[in-house]
PDB file of C-alpha atoms in Angstrom:
ATOM      1  CA  MET A 294      88.981 139.928  94.457  1.00  0.00           C
ATOM      2  CA  ILE A 295      90.833 137.285  96.805  1.00  0.00           C
ATOM      3  CA  ARG A 296      89.086 135.266  99.595  1.00  0.00           C
ATOM      4  CA  LYS A 297      89.101 132.143 101.294  1.00  0.00           C
ATOM      5  CA  LEU A 298      87.123 129.405  99.893  1.00  0.00           C
ATOM      6  CA  GLN A 299      84.459 127.702 101.844  1.00  0.00           C
ATOM      7  CA  GLU A 300      82.095 124.913 101.365  1.00  0.00           C
ATOM      8  CA  THR A 301      79.653 126.933  99.438  1.00  0.00           C
ATOM      9  CA  ASP A 302      82.022 127.511  96.976  1.00  0.00           C
ATOM     10  CA  ARG A 303      82.623 123.776  96.228  1.00  0.00           C
ATOM     11  CA  GLN A 304      80.706 123.664  93.086  1.00  0.00           C
ATOM     12  CA  GLN A 305      82.040 126.299  91.567  1.00  0.00           C
ATOM     13  CA  THR A 306      85.705 125.557  92.401  1.00  0.00           C
ATOM     14  CA  MET A 307      85.613 121.779  91.453  1.00  0.00           C
ATOM     15  CA  TYR A 308      83.952 122.914  87.924  1.00  0.00           C
ATOM     16  CA  PHE A 309      86.831 125.124  87.325  1.00  0.00           C
ATOM     17  CA  VAL A 310      89.588 122.953  88.288  1.00  0.00           C
ATOM     18  CA  SER A 311      87.947 120.042  86.806  1.00  0.00           C
ATOM     19  CA  GLN A 312      88.570 121.684  83.428  1.00  0.00           C
ATOM     20  CA  LYS A 313      92.097 120.107  83.575  1.00  0.00           C
ATOM     21  CA  PRO A 314      91.815 117.103  85.709  1.00  0.00           C
ATOM     22  CA  ALA A 315      95.408 115.918  84.919  1.00  0.00           C
ATOM     23  CA  GLU A 316      96.782 119.317  85.754  1.00  0.00           C
ATOM     24  CA  ASN A 317      94.786 119.582  89.012  1.00  0.00           C
ATOM     25  CA  VAL A 318      95.065 115.965  90.334  1.00  0.00           C
ATOM     26  CA  PHE A 319      96.613 117.255  93.681  1.00  0.00           C
ATOM     27  CA  ILE A 320      93.913 119.780  94.145  1.00  0.00           C
ATOM     28  CA  ILE A 321      91.234 117.745  93.383  1.00  0.00           C
ATOM     29  CA  GLY A 322      92.332 115.112  95.279  1.00  0.00           C
ATOM     30  CA  ASP A 323      92.660 117.165  98.580  1.00  0.00           C
ATOM     31  CA  ILE A 324      89.420 119.046  98.021  1.00  0.00           C
ATOM     32  CA  GLU A 325      87.409 115.231  97.645  1.00  0.00           C
ATOM     33  CA  GLY A 326      89.887 114.116 100.500  1.00  0.00           C
ATOM     34  CA  TYR A 327      89.905 117.022 103.058  1.00  0.00           C
ATOM     35  CA  GLY A 328      87.059 119.742 102.117  1.00  0.00           C
ATOM     36  CA  PHE A 329      87.277 123.225 102.746  1.00  0.00           C
ATOM     37  CA  HIS A 330      87.244 123.186 106.535  1.00  0.00           C
ATOM     38  CA  SER A 331      90.579 121.165 107.395  1.00  0.00           C
ATOM     39  CA  THR A 332      92.993 121.924 109.920  1.00  0.00           C
ATOM     40  CA  ILE A 333      95.578 120.847 107.715  1.00  0.00           C
ATOM     41  CA  GLN A 334      94.789 122.820 104.209  1.00  0.00           C
ATOM     42  CA  THR A 335      93.380 125.946 103.319  1.00  0.00           C
ATOM     43  CA  LEU A 336      92.041 127.274  99.864  1.00  0.00           C
ATOM     44  CA  TRP A 337      91.672 130.922  98.466  1.00  0.00           C
ATOM     45  CA  GLY A 338      90.209 131.748  95.397  1.00  0.00           C
ATOM     46  CA  ASP A 339      90.527 134.672  93.190  1.00  0.00           C
ATOM     47  CA  PHE A 340      87.590 136.073  91.447  1.00  0.00           C
ATOM     48  CA  ASN A 341      87.163 138.493  88.785  1.00  0.00           C
ATOM     49  CA  ASP A 342      84.416 141.399  88.599  1.00  0.00           C
ATOM     50  CA  ARG A 343      81.512 138.974  87.519  1.00  0.00           C
ATOM     51  CA  GLY A 344      82.435 136.593  90.457  1.00  0.00           C
ATOM     52  CA  ASP A 345      83.790 133.874  87.900  1.00  0.00           C
ATOM     53  CA  LEU A 346      87.157 132.179  89.553  1.00  0.00           C
ATOM     54  CA  ARG A 347      90.386 132.916  87.542  1.00  0.00           C
ATOM     55  CA  ALA A 348      92.959 131.153  90.350  1.00  0.00           C
ATOM     56  CA  VAL A 349      93.250 128.791  93.127  1.00  0.00           C
ATOM     57  CA  LEU A 350      95.723 128.791  95.491  1.00  0.00           C
ATOM     58  CA  LEU A 351      96.186 125.497  97.653  1.00  0.00           C
ATOM     59  CA  LYS A 352      97.999 125.220 100.781  1.00  0.00           C
ATOM     60  CA  TYR A 353      98.414 121.968 102.359  1.00  0.00           C
ATOM     61  CA  ASP A 354     100.576 121.542 105.504  1.00  0.00           C
ATOM     62  CA  GLU A 355     103.728 123.605 103.829  1.00  0.00           C
ATOM     63  CA  ASN A 356     103.241 123.311 100.576  1.00  0.00           C
ATOM     64  CA  PHE A 357     101.215 125.896  98.098  1.00  0.00           C
ATOM     65  CA  ILE A 358      99.852 124.742  94.649  1.00  0.00           C
ATOM     66  CA  ILE A 359      98.683 127.621  92.041  1.00  0.00           C
ATOM     67  CA  TYR A 360      96.319 127.004  89.299  1.00  0.00           C
ATOM     68  CA  ALA A 361      95.506 129.929  87.019  1.00  0.00           C
ATOM     69  CA  PRO A 362      94.874 129.261  83.092  1.00  0.00           C
ATOM     70  CA  GLU A 363      94.422 133.120  82.652  1.00  0.00           C
ATOM     71  CA  ASP A 364      95.505 136.045  83.882  1.00  0.00           C
ATOM     72  CA  PHE A 365      95.360 136.684  87.945  1.00  0.00           C
ATOM     73  CA  ASP A 366      96.194 138.621  90.767  1.00  0.00           C
ATOM     74  CA  ALA A 367      99.843 137.521  91.423  1.00  0.00           C
ATOM     75  CA  LYS A 368     100.558 139.858  93.734  1.00  0.00           C
ATOM     76  CA  GLY A 369      97.747 139.420  96.182  1.00  0.00           C
ATOM     77  CA  LEU A 370      98.070 135.942  96.112  1.00  0.00           C
ATOM     78  CA  ALA A 371     101.881 136.077  96.410  1.00  0.00           C
ATOM     79  CA  ASN A 372     101.234 138.302  99.827  1.00  0.00           C
ATOM     80  CA  ILE A 373      99.287 135.337 101.443  1.00  0.00           C
ATOM     81  CA  ILE A 374     102.107 133.140 100.595  1.00  0.00           C
ATOM     82  CA  ASN A 375     104.634 135.531 102.157  1.00  0.00           C
ATOM     83  CA  THR A 376     102.849 136.256 105.278  1.00  0.00           C
ATOM     84  CA  ASP A 377     102.670 132.324 106.152  1.00  0.00           C
ATOM     85  CA  SER A 378     105.066 131.474 108.422  1.00  0.00           C
ATOM     86  CA  SER A 379     105.224 127.735 107.577  1.00  0.00           C
ATOM     87  CA  PHE A 380     105.816 128.395 103.837  1.00  0.00           C
ATOM     88  CA  SER A 381     108.098 125.730 102.199  1.00  0.00           C
ATOM     89  CA  TYR A 382     107.051 124.544  99.030  1.00  0.00           C
ATOM     90  CA  LEU A 383     105.718 126.060  95.815  1.00  0.00           C
ATOM     91  CA  SER A 384     104.302 124.178  92.944  1.00  0.00           C
ATOM     92  CA  GLY A 385     102.254 124.472  90.037  1.00  0.00           C
ATOM     93  CA  ILE A 386     102.347 124.394  85.912  1.00  0.00           C
ATOM     94  CA  GLU A 387     105.545 126.174  85.177  1.00  0.00           C
ATOM     95  CA  GLU A 388     104.013 129.157  83.469  1.00  0.00           C
ATOM     96  CA  MET A 389     101.640 129.879  86.653  1.00  0.00           C
ATOM     97  CA  VAL A 390     104.228 129.432  89.102  1.00  0.00           C
ATOM     98  CA  ASN A 391     106.234 131.963  87.010  1.00  0.00           C
ATOM     99  CA  LYS A 392     103.981 134.611  87.472  1.00  0.00           C
ATOM    100  CA  LEU A 393     103.888 134.334  91.083  1.00  0.00           C
ATOM    101  CA  THR A 394     107.543 133.787  92.009  1.00  0.00           C
ATOM    102  CA  PRO A 395     108.527 137.539  91.062  1.00  0.00           C
ATOM    103  CA  TYR A 396     106.475 138.263  94.318  1.00  0.00           C
ATOM    104  CA  ILE A 397     107.535 135.901  96.695  1.00  0.00           C
ATOM    105  CA  THR A 398     110.129 137.696  98.808  1.00  0.00           C
ATOM    106  CA  ALA A 399     111.851 134.331 100.273  1.00  0.00           C
ATOM    107  CA  GLN A 400     114.684 132.946  97.821  1.00  0.00           C
ATOM    108  CA  PRO A 401     114.369 129.452  96.597  1.00  0.00           C
ATOM    109  CA  LYS A 402     116.838 127.014  97.867  1.00  0.00           C
ATOM    110  CA  LYS A 403     116.145 124.028  95.447  1.00  0.00           C
ATOM    111  CA  PRO A 404     114.179 124.792  92.410  1.00  0.00           C
ATOM    112  CA  ARG A 405     113.208 121.785  90.257  1.00  0.00           C
ATOM    113  CA  ILE A 406     111.147 121.514  86.830  1.00  0.00           C
ATOM    114  CA  LEU A 407     109.852 118.385  85.755  1.00  0.00           C
ATOM    115  CA  TYR A 408     108.251 117.204  82.611  1.00  0.00           C
ATOM    116  CA  TYR A 409     104.549 116.761  83.062  1.00  0.00           C
ATOM    117  CA  ALA A 410     102.475 114.187  80.775  1.00  0.00           C
ATOM    118  CA  LYS A 411      99.123 112.913  80.545  1.00  0.00           C
ATOM    119  CA  CYS A 412      97.302 109.728  79.270  1.00  0.00           C
ATOM    120  CA  GLU A 413      93.541 109.319  78.369  1.00  0.00           C
ATOM    121  CA  THR A 414      93.494 106.006  76.196  1.00  0.00           C
ATOM    122  CA  ALA A 415      94.699 102.449  76.802  1.00  0.00           C
ATOM    123  CA  GLU A 416      95.007 102.098  72.822  1.00  0.00           C
ATOM    124  CA  PHE A 417      98.715 101.817  72.822  1.00  0.00           C
ATOM    125  CA  LEU A 418      99.544 100.196  76.513  1.00  0.00           C
ATOM    126  CA  PRO A 419     101.376  97.011  75.671  1.00  0.00           C
ATOM    127  CA  THR A 420      99.757  93.557  76.030  1.00  0.00           C
ATOM    128  CA  ILE A 421     101.249  91.631  78.952  1.00  0.00           C
ATOM    129  CA  PRO A 422     102.782  88.187  77.810  1.00  0.00           C
ATOM    130  CA  LYS A 423     101.647  85.001  79.229  1.00  0.00           C
ATOM    131  CA  GLY A 424     104.263  84.004  80.954  1.00  0.00           C
ATOM    132  CA  ILE A 425     104.418  87.416  82.978  1.00  0.00           C
ATOM    133  CA  ILE A 426     102.312  87.340  86.416  1.00  0.00           C
ATOM    134  CA  ILE A 427     101.556  90.454  88.007  1.00  0.00           C
ATOM    135  CA  GLU A 428     100.358  90.841  91.362  1.00  0.00           C
ATOM    136  CA  LYS A 429      98.409  93.691  92.993  1.00  0.00           C
ATOM    137  CA  GLY A 430      99.921  95.109  96.347  1.00  0.00           C
ATOM    138  CA  ARG A 431      97.973  94.713  99.612  1.00  0.00           C
ATOM    139  CA  ALA A 432      98.592  96.502 102.797  1.00  0.00           C
ATOM    140  CA  LYS A 433     100.519  93.482 103.943  1.00  0.00           C
ATOM    141  CA  ASP A 434     103.203  94.073 100.922  1.00  0.00           C
ATOM    142  CA  ALA A 435     104.046  98.046 102.058  1.00  0.00           C
ATOM    143  CA  GLU A 436     107.196  96.980 103.464  1.00  0.00           C
ATOM    144  CA  ALA A 437     108.434  94.981 100.571  1.00  0.00           C
ATOM    145  CA  ILE A 438     107.305  97.415  98.051  1.00  0.00           C
ATOM    146  CA  ILE A 439     109.131 100.207  99.911  1.00  0.00           C
ATOM    147  CA  GLU A 440     112.441  97.996  99.890  1.00  0.00           C
ATOM    148  CA  GLN A 441     112.419  97.726  96.145  1.00  0.00           C
ATOM    149  CA  MET A 442     111.990 101.325  95.797  1.00  0.00           C
ATOM    150  CA  LYS A 443     115.001 101.862  97.792  1.00  0.00           C
ATOM    151  CA  ALA A 444     117.007  99.157  95.837  1.00  0.00           C
ATOM    152  CA  ILE A 445     116.656 101.587  92.539  1.00  0.00           C
ATOM    153  CA  PRO A 446     119.378 104.175  92.520  1.00  0.00           C
ATOM    154  CA  GLU A 447     116.593 106.768  91.154  1.00  0.00           C
ATOM    155  CA  PHE A 448     114.434 106.356  93.905  1.00  0.00           C
ATOM    156  CA  ALA A 449     116.787 105.392  96.815  1.00  0.00           C
ATOM    157  CA  GLU A 450     116.785 109.032  97.978  1.00  0.00           C
ATOM    158  CA  GLY A 451     112.996 108.899  98.576  1.00  0.00           C
ATOM    159  CA  ASN A 452     111.339 109.689 101.527  1.00  0.00           C
ATOM    160  CA  TYR A 453     109.207 106.747 102.462  1.00  0.00           C
ATOM    161  CA  SER A 454     107.145 105.459 105.099  1.00  0.00           C
ATOM    162  CA  VAL A 455     105.503 101.765 105.560  1.00  0.00           C
ATOM    163  CA  GLU A 456     102.986 103.189 107.703  1.00  0.00           C
ATOM    164  CA  HIS A 457     101.949 105.591 105.315  1.00  0.00           C
ATOM    165  CA  LYS A 458     101.650 103.254 102.399  1.00  0.00           C
ATOM    166  CA  GLN A 459      99.799 100.556 104.397  1.00  0.00           C
ATOM    167  CA  VAL A 460      97.142 102.909 105.141  1.00  0.00           C
ATOM    168  CA  SER A 461      97.021 104.287 101.661  1.00  0.00           C
ATOM    169  CA  LEU A 462      96.528 100.757 100.042  1.00  0.00           C
ATOM    170  CA  GLU A 463      93.903 100.225 102.775  1.00  0.00           C
ATOM    171  CA  LYS A 464      91.987 102.854 102.132  1.00  0.00           C
ATOM    172  CA  ALA A 465      92.411 102.509  98.225  1.00  0.00           C
ATOM    173  CA  LEU A 466      93.898 106.011  98.130  1.00  0.00           C
ATOM    174  CA  ALA A 467      96.732 104.409  95.875  1.00  0.00           C
ATOM    175  CA  ARG A 468      97.437 101.328  94.319  1.00  0.00           C
ATOM    176  CA  VAL A 469     100.596  98.919  93.497  1.00  0.00           C
ATOM    177  CA  TYR A 470     101.169  96.391  90.600  1.00  0.00           C
ATOM    178  CA  PHE A 471     104.489  94.200  90.893  1.00  0.00           C
ATOM    179  CA  ILE A 472     106.128  91.418  89.757  1.00  0.00           C
ATOM    180  CA  LYS A 473     107.976  88.804  91.852  1.00  0.00           C
ATOM    181  CA  GLU A 474     110.820  86.231  91.357  1.00  0.00           C
ATOM    182  CA  GLN A 475     112.047  84.226  93.591  1.00  0.00           C
ATOM    183  CA  GLY A 476     109.492  86.057  96.285  1.00  0.00           C
ATOM    184  CA  THR A 477     111.207  89.534  95.754  1.00  0.00           C
ATOM    185  CA  ILE A 478     109.467  92.151  94.092  1.00  0.00           C
ATOM    186  CA  ILE A 479     111.785  92.968  91.117  1.00  0.00           C
ATOM    187  CA  SER A 480     109.367  95.570  89.436  1.00  0.00           C
ATOM    188  CA  SER A 481     106.504  97.670  90.255  1.00  0.00           C
ATOM    189  CA  ALA A 482     104.090 100.708  89.288  1.00  0.00           C
ATOM    190  CA  SER A 483     101.968 102.816  91.854  1.00  0.00           C
ATOM    191  CA  SER A 484      99.473 105.532  91.700  1.00  0.00           C
ATOM    192  CA  THR A 485      98.975 108.116  94.198  1.00  0.00           C
ATOM    193  CA  ALA A 486      96.615 111.122  94.394  1.00  0.00           C
ATOM    194  CA  GLU A 487      93.830 109.355  93.159  1.00  0.00           C
ATOM    195  CA  ASN A 488      90.327 110.922  93.125  1.00  0.00           C
ATOM    196  CA  SER A 489      87.135 110.872  91.025  1.00  0.00           C
ATOM    197  CA  GLN A 490      88.753 112.129  87.879  1.00  0.00           C
ATOM    198  CA  SER A 491      92.515 111.531  87.880  1.00  0.00           C
ATOM    199  CA  ALA A 492      95.470 109.836  89.213  1.00  0.00           C
ATOM    200  CA  MET A 493      99.216 110.424  89.470  1.00  0.00           C
ATOM    201  CA  ILE A 494     101.407 107.712  88.174  1.00  0.00           C
ATOM    202  CA  VAL A 495     104.685 107.023  90.358  1.00  0.00           C
ATOM    203  CA  GLY A 496     107.159 104.444  91.330  1.00  0.00           C
ATOM    204  CA  VAL A 497     107.727 102.882  87.726  1.00  0.00           C
ATOM    205  CA  GLY A 498     110.745 101.024  87.943  1.00  0.00           C
ATOM    206  CA  THR A 499     112.770  97.445  88.122  1.00  0.00           C
ATOM    207  CA  LEU A 500     115.713  96.576  90.274  1.00  0.00           C
ATOM    208  CA  PRO A 501     118.929  97.137  87.743  1.00  0.00           C
ATOM    209  CA  GLU A 502     119.698  93.386  87.744  1.00  0.00           C
ATOM    210  CA  HIS A 503     116.459  93.001  86.308  1.00  0.00           C
ATOM    211  CA  GLN A 504     116.136  95.921  84.051  1.00  0.00           C
ATOM    212  CA  LYS A 505     116.119  95.939  79.867  1.00  0.00           C
ATOM    213  CA  ARG A 506     113.083  93.362  79.818  1.00  0.00           C
ATOM    214  CA  GLY A 507     110.101  95.613  79.685  1.00  0.00           C
ATOM    215  CA  LEU A 508     108.777  94.888  83.530  1.00  0.00           C
ATOM    216  CA  ALA A 509     108.158  97.940  84.709  1.00  0.00           C
ATOM    217  CA  THR A 510     106.063  98.954  81.380  1.00  0.00           C
ATOM    218  CA  TYR A 511     103.967  95.449  82.057  1.00  0.00           C
ATOM    219  CA  CYS A 512     103.258  96.632  85.523  1.00  0.00           C
ATOM    220  CA  MET A 513     102.254 100.023  84.210  1.00  0.00           C
ATOM    221  CA  SER A 514     100.331  98.650  81.726  1.00  0.00           C
ATOM    222  CA  LYS A 515      98.243  96.786  84.159  1.00  0.00           C
ATOM    223  CA  LEU A 516      98.006  99.902  86.514  1.00  0.00           C
ATOM    224  CA  CYS A 517      96.633 102.246  83.683  1.00  0.00           C
ATOM    225  CA  ARG A 518      94.523 100.041  81.989  1.00  0.00           C
ATOM    226  CA  GLU A 519      92.580  99.474  85.306  1.00  0.00           C
ATOM    227  CA  LEU A 520      92.395 103.508  86.225  1.00  0.00           C
ATOM    228  CA  LEU A 521      91.042 104.437  82.821  1.00  0.00           C
ATOM    229  CA  ALA A 522      88.567 101.770  82.960  1.00  0.00           C
ATOM    230  CA  GLU A 523      87.274 103.774  86.051  1.00  0.00           C
ATOM    231  CA  ASN A 524      87.454 106.698  83.977  1.00  0.00           C
ATOM    232  CA  LYS A 525      90.401 108.521  85.869  1.00  0.00           C
ATOM    233  CA  MET A 526      92.699 110.722  83.385  1.00  0.00           C
ATOM    234  CA  LEU A 527      96.303 109.818  83.946  1.00  0.00           C
ATOM    235  CA  CYS A 528      99.664 111.974  84.789  1.00  0.00           C
ATOM    236  CA  LEU A 529     102.960 111.526  85.892  1.00  0.00           C
ATOM    237  CA  PHE A 530     106.373 113.737  85.826  1.00  0.00           C
ATOM    238  CA  TYR A 531     109.609 112.352  84.224  1.00  0.00           C
ATOM    239  CA  ASP A 532     112.598 114.333  84.365  1.00  0.00           C
ATOM    240  CA  ASN A 533     114.627 111.623  82.225  1.00  0.00           C
ATOM    241  CA  PRO A 534     114.076 111.879  78.406  1.00  0.00           C
ATOM    242  CA  SER A 535     114.607 108.129  78.106  1.00  0.00           C
ATOM    243  CA  ALA A 536     111.998 107.640  80.684  1.00  0.00           C
ATOM    244  CA  GLY A 537     109.754 110.194  78.493  1.00  0.00           C
ATOM    245  CA  ALA A 538     110.211 108.265  75.260  1.00  0.00           C
ATOM    246  CA  ILE A 539     108.621 105.170  76.922  1.00  0.00           C
ATOM    247  CA  TYR A 540     105.973 106.939  78.349  1.00  0.00           C
ATOM    248  CA  LYS A 541     104.816 108.688  75.249  1.00  0.00           C
ATOM    249  CA  ARG A 542     105.406 104.952  73.143  1.00  0.00           C
ATOM    250  CA  ILE A 543     102.577 103.705  75.291  1.00  0.00           C
ATOM    251  CA  GLY A 544      99.736 106.831  75.125  1.00  0.00           C
ATOM    252  CA  PHE A 545     101.086 109.667  77.455  1.00  0.00           C
ATOM    253  CA  VAL A 546     101.401 112.957  76.024  1.00  0.00           C
ATOM    254  CA  ASP A 547     103.341 116.294  77.383  1.00  0.00           C
ATOM    255  CA  ILE A 548     101.030 118.711  78.577  1.00  0.00           C
ATOM    256  CA  GLY A 549     103.672 121.362  80.207  1.00  0.00           C
ATOM    257  CA  LYS A 550     106.232 121.507  82.736  1.00  0.00           C
ATOM    258  CA  TRP A 551     105.855 121.548  86.555  1.00  0.00           C
ATOM    259  CA  SER A 552     107.673 123.301  88.675  1.00  0.00           C
ATOM    260  CA  MET A 553     108.422 122.577  92.309  1.00  0.00           C
ATOM    261  CA  TRP A 554     110.447 125.303  94.383  1.00  0.00           C
ATOM    262  CA  THR A 555     111.888 124.370  97.589  1.00  0.00           C
ATOM    263  CA  TYR A 556     112.124 127.670  99.635  1.00  0.00           C
TER     264      TYR A 556
END
C-alpha cells in the first residue's frame, strides 16, 4: 500500500532510513529540516501487508529520491512521479532507481552514474603538518570560497550562489575548511546535507597551480575528523578513479553507485 507520509509516521520512517544513514543523507536531512508538512517537499511510503515500510519516495522541489532496499511497488511509485508536472530529476542508489525507471514515461535527457562511498573512521586520515594552517570558513568567506571553486576546472560549471553559501554557513547546515596563501583561498573541502546522523563531503579541490601538495587532503582530514567526532557518518560522490583512490587511502569505502537522472 502506498500513501503520503505524515508527522505520525516520523518514528517509523526515521527508523527505516536510519538503517543506512550514508545512503539516506538527503532523506534524513530533509525530514529533519522540513518535516512532513512542508510546501517544498512531500514523502510517500510503500507498506507491506504487515504495515512495515519497504520504500520511501521523497519529492523535494523538482527532485525525487527513492530508497527501497527490498522489493517494492515500483510501478505504483512511478505513477506518482509520472503524474507530477514539475518532475525533472530522479536520484538514488543505482539498483533502486533501476527498478523504477522502466515505469517512468518520460525519457531521460542526461543520466549520470557516480561512485558512492562512506567513511566511519578517522584511523586513516592524514596528520596535518605543523606548517599547514587550515581555517574554518565563515559566512563572510562565502564569496571567496565560491571564487576558488569556479577557478578549479572540474568545478567551474557548478551552480553556485554566494547568498546560499552564506546562509548555509550561518545556520551550520554546511561547513568549510580552507588553506590560504597570500590572502587567497587555494584549497578547500566542504560538507553539505548535514543531519544528526550523516553528512556529505563536497567541493574537495585545490587551484591547479597549487596541486600535488596534498592540500585538499589536509582540508578534508580536518573536516572529516570534526564530523566523525560528532558521530556523523560521512559520504561522498566521485566519478574520477584517481580521486577515488585518494578517498580510499584515507578511509572511504565504496557502498554502491548513485544514479542521477535528468528528465
